[in-house]
Amino acid sequence: MDFSLTNEQELFQQMIRDFAENEVKPLAAEVDDLERFPIETVEKMAKIGIMGIPIPKQYGGAGGNNLMYAMAVEELSVVCATTGVIVSAHTSLCAAPILENGTEAQKQKYLPKLASGEWVGAFGLTEPNAGTDAAGQQTIAVEDGDNYIINGSKIFITNAEFAHVYVIFAMTDKSKGTRGISAFIIEKDTPGFSIGKKEKKMGIRGSATCELIFENVVIPKENLLGKLHKGFGIAMKTLDGGRIGIAAQALGIAQGAISETVKYVKERKQFGRPISGFQNTQFQLADMNTKTEASRMLVRKAANKKDKKLPYSVDAAMAKLYAAETAMEVTNKAVQLHGGYGYTREYPVERMMRDAKITEIYEGTSEVQRMVISANMLK
Amino acid sequence: MKIVVCIKQVPDTTEIKIDPKTGTLIRDGVPSIMNPDDKSGLEMALQLKDEYGAHVTVITMGPPQAELILREAYAMGVDRAIHLTDRKFAGADTLATSHALAGALRKIDFDLLITGRQAIDGDTAQVGPQIAEHLDLPQVSYLQDLKFDGVKTFTMKRHIEEGYQMLEVDAPCVVTVLSSANKARYMSVGGIVDAYQKEVEVWGFNEIEVDEANLGLKGSPTSVYKAFARGLKPAGELYEVETDEAVGIIIKKLKEKFILN
Ligand SMILES: Cc1cc2nc3c(=O)[nH]c(=O)nc-3n(C[C@H](O)[C@H](O)[C@H](O)COP(=O)(O)OP(=O)(O)OC[C@H]3O[C@@H](n4cnc5c(N)ncnc54)[C@H](O)[C@@H]3O)c2cc1C
Ligand SMILES: Cc1cc2nc3c(=O)[nH]c(=O)nc-3n(C[C@H](O)[C@H](O)[C@H](O)COP(=O)(O)OP(=O)(O)OC[C@H]3O[C@@H](n4cnc5c(N)ncnc54)[C@H](O)[C@@H]3O)c2cc1C
C-alpha cells in the first residue's frame, strides 16, 4: 500500500494548482456574485485537456484516469466550487455514461467534442416529483417509427444553459417502474427542447442550474443510450461515478477554507496576539485538517478502485457522505474563526460555506449515501 | 528549424535560505521548479514550433531529480529531452556547467539555442553567453521578443537599461531570454500522460564532446569565499497623513539620508 503520489500525479497536481490559482481563483468571487457561468474558464480548461481527463485518447480525451480527474476537481474547488462542479457534471454525468454505455457510433460522435471541451455536457434525471425517488419519472418517451418522441421536464440541471449534449432519462414503459426507464442523448438545438427557468441559488451560483423542457421532441432511435428500459441502472451507475467528483468537490471546498483560515488566524490579532495563539483556534484547525485529510483518502480510494475496475459504489458513497459533511463542518468553523469578517463577502470563506451545502444534497443526499452504505452492510 | 532550449531545475523561491554555518543553500523542503527565464524561453521555442513546425529539444544538466522538468517540458509539447548527468559533472561552477552543456550541444544539430537569462538560484547570467563562446556562435542576451522570417533570419528585441535594441540575426545563434518575454503555456493533461511514456535520453561524459579537464570541480575556477543571508530590513515607518504632509516627511527623510540636499 502506497499513499504517495507518483511523479506523474505530482506533475499533474502542480499544473492544475497553477491553473486554478492563476486562471480560476481571480474570477471566483465575481462568478458567485453575478451568478455568472465562467465560460472563458471552460475554454481555457478545454485547451489543456481538463474537460476530458479520464476519456481515452482514441476518443480525443487526455487518456488520464479517475484519480487524476478527482484531483483536478479537488484543486479547482479549492478556489472555486462552481468551476469544480462544471467539470464534474460534464465529465462524470455526461461523458462517462456515453463512454460506458454508448455504441461505437455514439462514442465517435459525442466523446471527441465533449473531451475537447468544444461541447459542454449535462445530465437530466431529477424532476419536480422525482428527486431522491428518481424512479418516479414523469417524462415519457414514445416510440414512433425510427424515432422517439419525448415529453416532460427536468429540474435543477447543472450546466443546462451552456451545454450542447444532455444525457436524459424518460419512461419508455410506465407500467414497469424502474424497469421502464430509458436513457437518451439529446442535442441542444433539437426542436421542441428548451431551457426553462434558471434557479437562484445559495451556492455554486455560477453553475447555471435550470429546467429542461421537452415538448414533442423528436429524436432518432440511435440516440437511445444503452438498452431500452435499462436507463435506471445507467442512472445509478453514472451517479456512483459522479459521487467521486462531488466528493472531490467537497474535499476541495474544505481544503480551500482551511488555507484561507490558516492565513487569517496568523494575521488577525486580538488581546495583543494573533488568534492562532489561542488553543481553541489550534484545536479547531487540527480537527478541520484531520477530517479533510480523511476525506481525501476516501476520495482517492474510491477513484483508485474505479480505475482498477473494482466495485466502488460503496466507496464512492462513503467518500461523498464524509467529504460533504466535512466540507459543511469545516467551512462553518472557518467562518467562525474569521469572526464578523468571515460573515462578509470581503473574505471567501462565506462563499465556501454556502458552496459546501450543495454537496450534501446533489447526486444523492447524505441520507441516500447512508442508505447505500448500510444496505450493503445488511444484505 | 531545429531549436534547443537549456533548462535548469531551481528551488522555487527567490529567498533561498543559506545555512549560516556552512554557507551553502538549504534546499530541503523547497519545491523544485523549472527556472522561470528558461520556461519563458521554452515557450518561445514552442511558439516557433506552433508556427513553423520547429523541432524542439530540451537539455538539462543536473541530478536525477532534474528529470522532472524534462517531463514537464514534454507535457508542454517538446519533441526530445536530454538529461546530462554524470559524477564527472558534479561540483560545477558556471564555467564547467557551460562546458558540459556545450559538449552536449556539439552532438546536436540546431539553428537556434535558447537559454534563460539567469537562473534564480545562481543568478549569474553567465551560462548562456559562455556556451555561445565555447561554440563560437553569435549571441544576443536579454531577449524580450523574437520573430522568425521563415527562412533564416530572426528579428530580436533586446532589453537594455534605457529601452530596447532591435537586431537582425541569422541562424545559427544563441539567445538568452527574459521571463517577462512570454507567459508560458500550461502543461496539457494529455501531455502529462504522454510525458511518462516518452524517453528521456540520459547522457554522461561518454556521450558528449568535451575536454574532461573543463568539467566538474576540476574545471571550476570559482571558489565561494563567503555566502551569507542579508539581514532583515527593519519594518518601515508608517504615516497615515494627508498628501501635503506626507510629501514633507518624505523630503525630510531623503535629506536625512543625504539623497536630497
Ligand atoms: C444546484 C443543484 C444542481 C443539481 N444538478 C442536477 C443535475 O445536474 N442533474 C440532475 O438530474 N439533478 C440535479 N440536481 C437535483 C438533485 O440531485 C436533487 O435535488 C436531489 O437528488 C434531491 O432531490 P429533491 O431535491 O427532490 O429532494 P427530496 O427527494 O424531496 O428530498 C428532501 C429530503 O428528504 C430526504 N429523503 C427523501 N427520501 C428519503 C428516504 N427514503 N429516506 C430518508 N430521507 C429521504 C432527502 O434526503 C432530503 O433530505 C441538482 C440540484 C441542485 C440543487
Ligand atoms: C558564486 C557562485 C559559486 C558557485 N559555486 C558552486 C560550487 O562550488 N559548486 C556547485 O555545485 N555550484 C556552484 N554554484 C552554482 C553553479 O555555478 C550554477 O548553479 C550553475 O553553474 C548555473 O549557473 P547559474 O545558476 O548562475 O545559471 P545562469 O548562468 O544564471 O543561467 C543562465 C541559463 O543557463 C542555462 N543553464 C544554467 N545551468 C544549467 C543547467 N544545469 N542545465 C541546463 N541549462 C542550464 C539556463 O538556461 C539558465 O537560464 C555557484 C554559483 C555561484 C553564483
mmCIF file of N, CA and C in Angstrom, chain A residues 7-8 11-12 14-16 18-19 22-23 47-50 53 57 61-64 68, chain B residues 32-34 39 67-68 71-72 75 183 186-197:
data_model
loop_
_atom_site.group_PDB
_atom_site.id
_atom_site.type_symbol
_atom_site.label_atom_id
_atom_site.label_comp_id
_atom_site.label_asym_id
_atom_site.label_seq_id
_atom_site.Cartn_x
_atom_site.Cartn_y
_atom_site.Cartn_z
ATOM 1 N N ASN A 7 5.281 10.478 -9.538
ATOM 2 C CA ASN A 7 5.834 11.706 -10.138
ATOM 3 C C ASN A 7 4.858 12.307 -11.132
ATOM 4 N N GLU A 8 4.232 11.433 -11.903
ATOM 5 C CA GLU A 8 3.273 11.891 -12.902
ATOM 6 C C GLU A 8 2.106 12.620 -12.228
ATOM 7 N N LEU A 11 3.227 15.997 -10.929
ATOM 8 C CA LEU A 11 3.353 16.977 -12.013
ATOM 9 C C LEU A 11 1.966 17.491 -12.399
ATOM 10 N N PHE A 12 1.029 16.558 -12.447
ATOM 11 C CA PHE A 12 -0.346 16.912 -12.778
ATOM 12 C C PHE A 12 -0.925 17.867 -11.731
ATOM 13 N N GLN A 14 0.689 19.830 -9.777
ATOM 14 C CA GLN A 14 1.377 21.113 -9.896
ATOM 15 C C GLN A 14 0.731 21.954 -11.009
ATOM 16 N N MET A 15 0.456 21.311 -12.132
ATOM 17 C CA MET A 15 -0.155 22.022 -13.257
ATOM 18 C C MET A 15 -1.542 22.542 -12.885
ATOM 19 N N ILE A 16 -2.325 21.659 -12.291
ATOM 20 C CA ILE A 16 -3.714 22.025 -12.031
ATOM 21 C C ILE A 16 -3.794 23.113 -10.940
ATOM 22 N N ASP A 18 -1.477 25.401 -10.391
ATOM 23 C CA ASP A 18 -1.054 26.608 -11.097
ATOM 24 C C ASP A 18 -2.224 27.221 -11.855
ATOM 25 N N PHE A 19 -2.912 26.350 -12.564
ATOM 26 C CA PHE A 19 -4.041 26.801 -13.375
ATOM 27 C C PHE A 19 -5.137 27.371 -12.477
ATOM 28 N N ASN A 22 -4.055 30.788 -10.957
ATOM 29 C CA ASN A 22 -3.885 31.910 -11.884
ATOM 30 C C ASN A 22 -5.102 32.204 -12.742
ATOM 31 N N GLU A 23 -5.872 31.191 -13.070
ATOM 32 C CA GLU A 23 -6.966 31.393 -14.014
ATOM 33 C C GLU A 23 -8.347 31.330 -13.352
ATOM 34 N N LYS A 47 -8.709 23.872 -23.540
ATOM 35 C CA LYS A 47 -7.460 23.954 -24.297
ATOM 36 C C LYS A 47 -6.390 23.020 -23.734
ATOM 37 N N ILE A 48 -6.390 22.822 -22.431
ATOM 38 C CA ILE A 48 -5.324 21.998 -21.865
ATOM 39 C C ILE A 48 -5.827 20.626 -21.406
ATOM 40 N N GLY A 49 -7.021 20.271 -21.830
ATOM 41 C CA GLY A 49 -7.446 18.887 -21.614
ATOM 42 C C GLY A 49 -8.223 18.603 -20.341
ATOM 43 N N ILE A 50 -8.588 19.628 -19.567
ATOM 44 C CA ILE A 50 -9.265 19.384 -18.290
ATOM 45 C C ILE A 50 -10.710 18.896 -18.499
ATOM 46 N N ILE A 53 -10.420 14.563 -18.956
ATOM 47 C CA ILE A 53 -9.317 13.888 -18.258
ATOM 48 C C ILE A 53 -9.395 12.355 -18.339
ATOM 49 N N LYS A 57 -7.631 8.416 -25.126
ATOM 50 C CA LYS A 57 -7.097 9.201 -26.252
ATOM 51 C C LYS A 57 -7.834 8.905 -27.549
ATOM 52 N N GLY A 61 -9.779 12.227 -25.698
ATOM 53 C CA GLY A 61 -9.557 12.650 -24.309
ATOM 54 C C GLY A 61 -8.078 12.705 -23.969
ATOM 55 N N ALA A 62 -7.827 13.008 -22.694
ATOM 56 C CA ALA A 62 -6.438 13.127 -22.253
ATOM 57 C C ALA A 62 -5.823 11.759 -21.941
ATOM 58 N N GLY A 63 -6.672 10.748 -21.826
ATOM 59 C CA GLY A 63 -6.147 9.422 -21.521
ATOM 60 C C GLY A 63 -5.691 9.279 -20.079
ATOM 61 N N GLY A 64 -6.208 10.130 -19.215
ATOM 62 C CA GLY A 64 -5.853 10.035 -17.803
ATOM 63 C C GLY A 64 -6.788 9.074 -17.087
ATOM 64 N N MET A 68 -6.791 11.151 -11.369
ATOM 65 C CA MET A 68 -6.387 12.469 -11.871
ATOM 66 C C MET A 68 -7.606 13.385 -11.981
ATOM 67 N N SER B 32 11.044 22.139 -6.149
ATOM 68 C CA SER B 32 11.860 22.498 -7.308
ATOM 69 C C SER B 32 10.984 22.838 -8.501
ATOM 70 N N ILE B 33 11.402 23.803 -9.279
ATOM 71 C CA ILE B 33 10.647 24.195 -10.472
ATOM 72 C C ILE B 33 11.593 24.405 -11.651
ATOM 73 N N MET B 34 11.010 24.560 -12.824
ATOM 74 C CA MET B 34 11.796 24.946 -13.979
ATOM 75 C C MET B 34 12.103 26.435 -13.823
ATOM 76 N N LYS B 39 11.652 28.773 -18.720
ATOM 77 C CA LYS B 39 10.289 28.416 -19.091
ATOM 78 C C LYS B 39 9.784 29.393 -20.155
ATOM 79 N N GLU B 67 15.068 15.254 -13.778
ATOM 80 C CA GLU B 67 14.242 14.631 -14.811
ATOM 81 C C GLU B 67 12.834 15.243 -14.833
ATOM 82 N N LEU B 68 12.363 15.663 -13.651
ATOM 83 C CA LEU B 68 11.002 16.194 -13.550
ATOM 84 C C LEU B 68 10.750 17.351 -14.524
ATOM 85 N N ARG B 71 10.237 16.079 -18.021
ATOM 86 C CA ARG B 71 8.873 15.547 -18.209
ATOM 87 C C ARG B 71 7.896 16.719 -18.373
ATOM 88 N N GLU B 72 8.121 17.746 -17.566
ATOM 89 C CA GLU B 72 7.273 18.923 -17.670
ATOM 90 C C GLU B 72 7.374 19.524 -19.083
ATOM 91 N N ALA B 75 5.424 17.569 -21.412
ATOM 92 C CA ALA B 75 3.988 17.830 -21.239
ATOM 93 C C ALA B 75 3.587 19.176 -21.826
ATOM 94 N N LYS B 183 4.455 34.443 -21.409
ATOM 95 C CA LYS B 183 3.751 33.721 -20.359
ATOM 96 C C LYS B 183 3.706 32.276 -20.837
ATOM 97 N N TYR B 186 0.421 26.241 -20.113
ATOM 98 C CA TYR B 186 0.305 25.168 -19.133
ATOM 99 C C TYR B 186 0.653 23.849 -19.794
ATOM 100 N N MET B 187 1.131 22.939 -18.997
ATOM 101 C CA MET B 187 1.228 21.566 -19.489
ATOM 102 C C MET B 187 -0.193 21.138 -19.820
ATOM 103 N N SER B 188 -0.364 20.252 -20.798
ATOM 104 C CA SER B 188 -1.714 19.742 -21.025
ATOM 105 C C SER B 188 -1.863 18.413 -20.293
ATOM 106 N N VAL B 189 -3.107 18.078 -19.975
ATOM 107 C CA VAL B 189 -3.341 16.831 -19.238
ATOM 108 C C VAL B 189 -2.845 15.640 -20.071
ATOM 109 N N GLY B 190 -3.235 15.649 -21.349
ATOM 110 C CA GLY B 190 -2.794 14.564 -22.235
ATOM 111 C C GLY B 190 -1.282 14.542 -22.362
ATOM 112 N N GLY B 191 -0.692 15.727 -22.367
ATOM 113 C CA GLY B 191 0.769 15.837 -22.453
ATOM 114 C C GLY B 191 1.442 15.215 -21.241
ATOM 115 N N ILE B 192 0.847 15.393 -20.075
ATOM 116 C CA ILE B 192 1.425 14.812 -18.858
ATOM 117 C C ILE B 192 1.357 13.286 -18.923
ATOM 118 N N VAL B 193 0.209 12.788 -19.385
ATOM 119 C CA VAL B 193 0.061 11.332 -19.511
ATOM 120 C C VAL B 193 1.123 10.781 -20.472
ATOM 121 N N ASP B 194 1.294 11.468 -21.606
ATOM 122 C CA ASP B 194 2.282 11.017 -22.599
ATOM 123 C C ASP B 194 3.717 11.174 -22.118
ATOM 124 N N ALA B 195 3.939 12.242 -21.338
ATOM 125 C CA ALA B 195 5.308 12.574 -20.930
ATOM 126 C C ALA B 195 5.984 11.400 -20.247
ATOM 127 N N TYR B 196 5.168 10.622 -19.526
ATOM 128 C CA TYR B 196 5.762 9.492 -18.814
ATOM 129 C C TYR B 196 5.860 8.243 -19.676
ATOM 130 N N GLN B 197 5.419 8.358 -20.919
ATOM 131 C CA GLN B 197 5.619 7.226 -21.819
ATOM 132 C C GLN B 197 6.762 7.505 -22.788
#
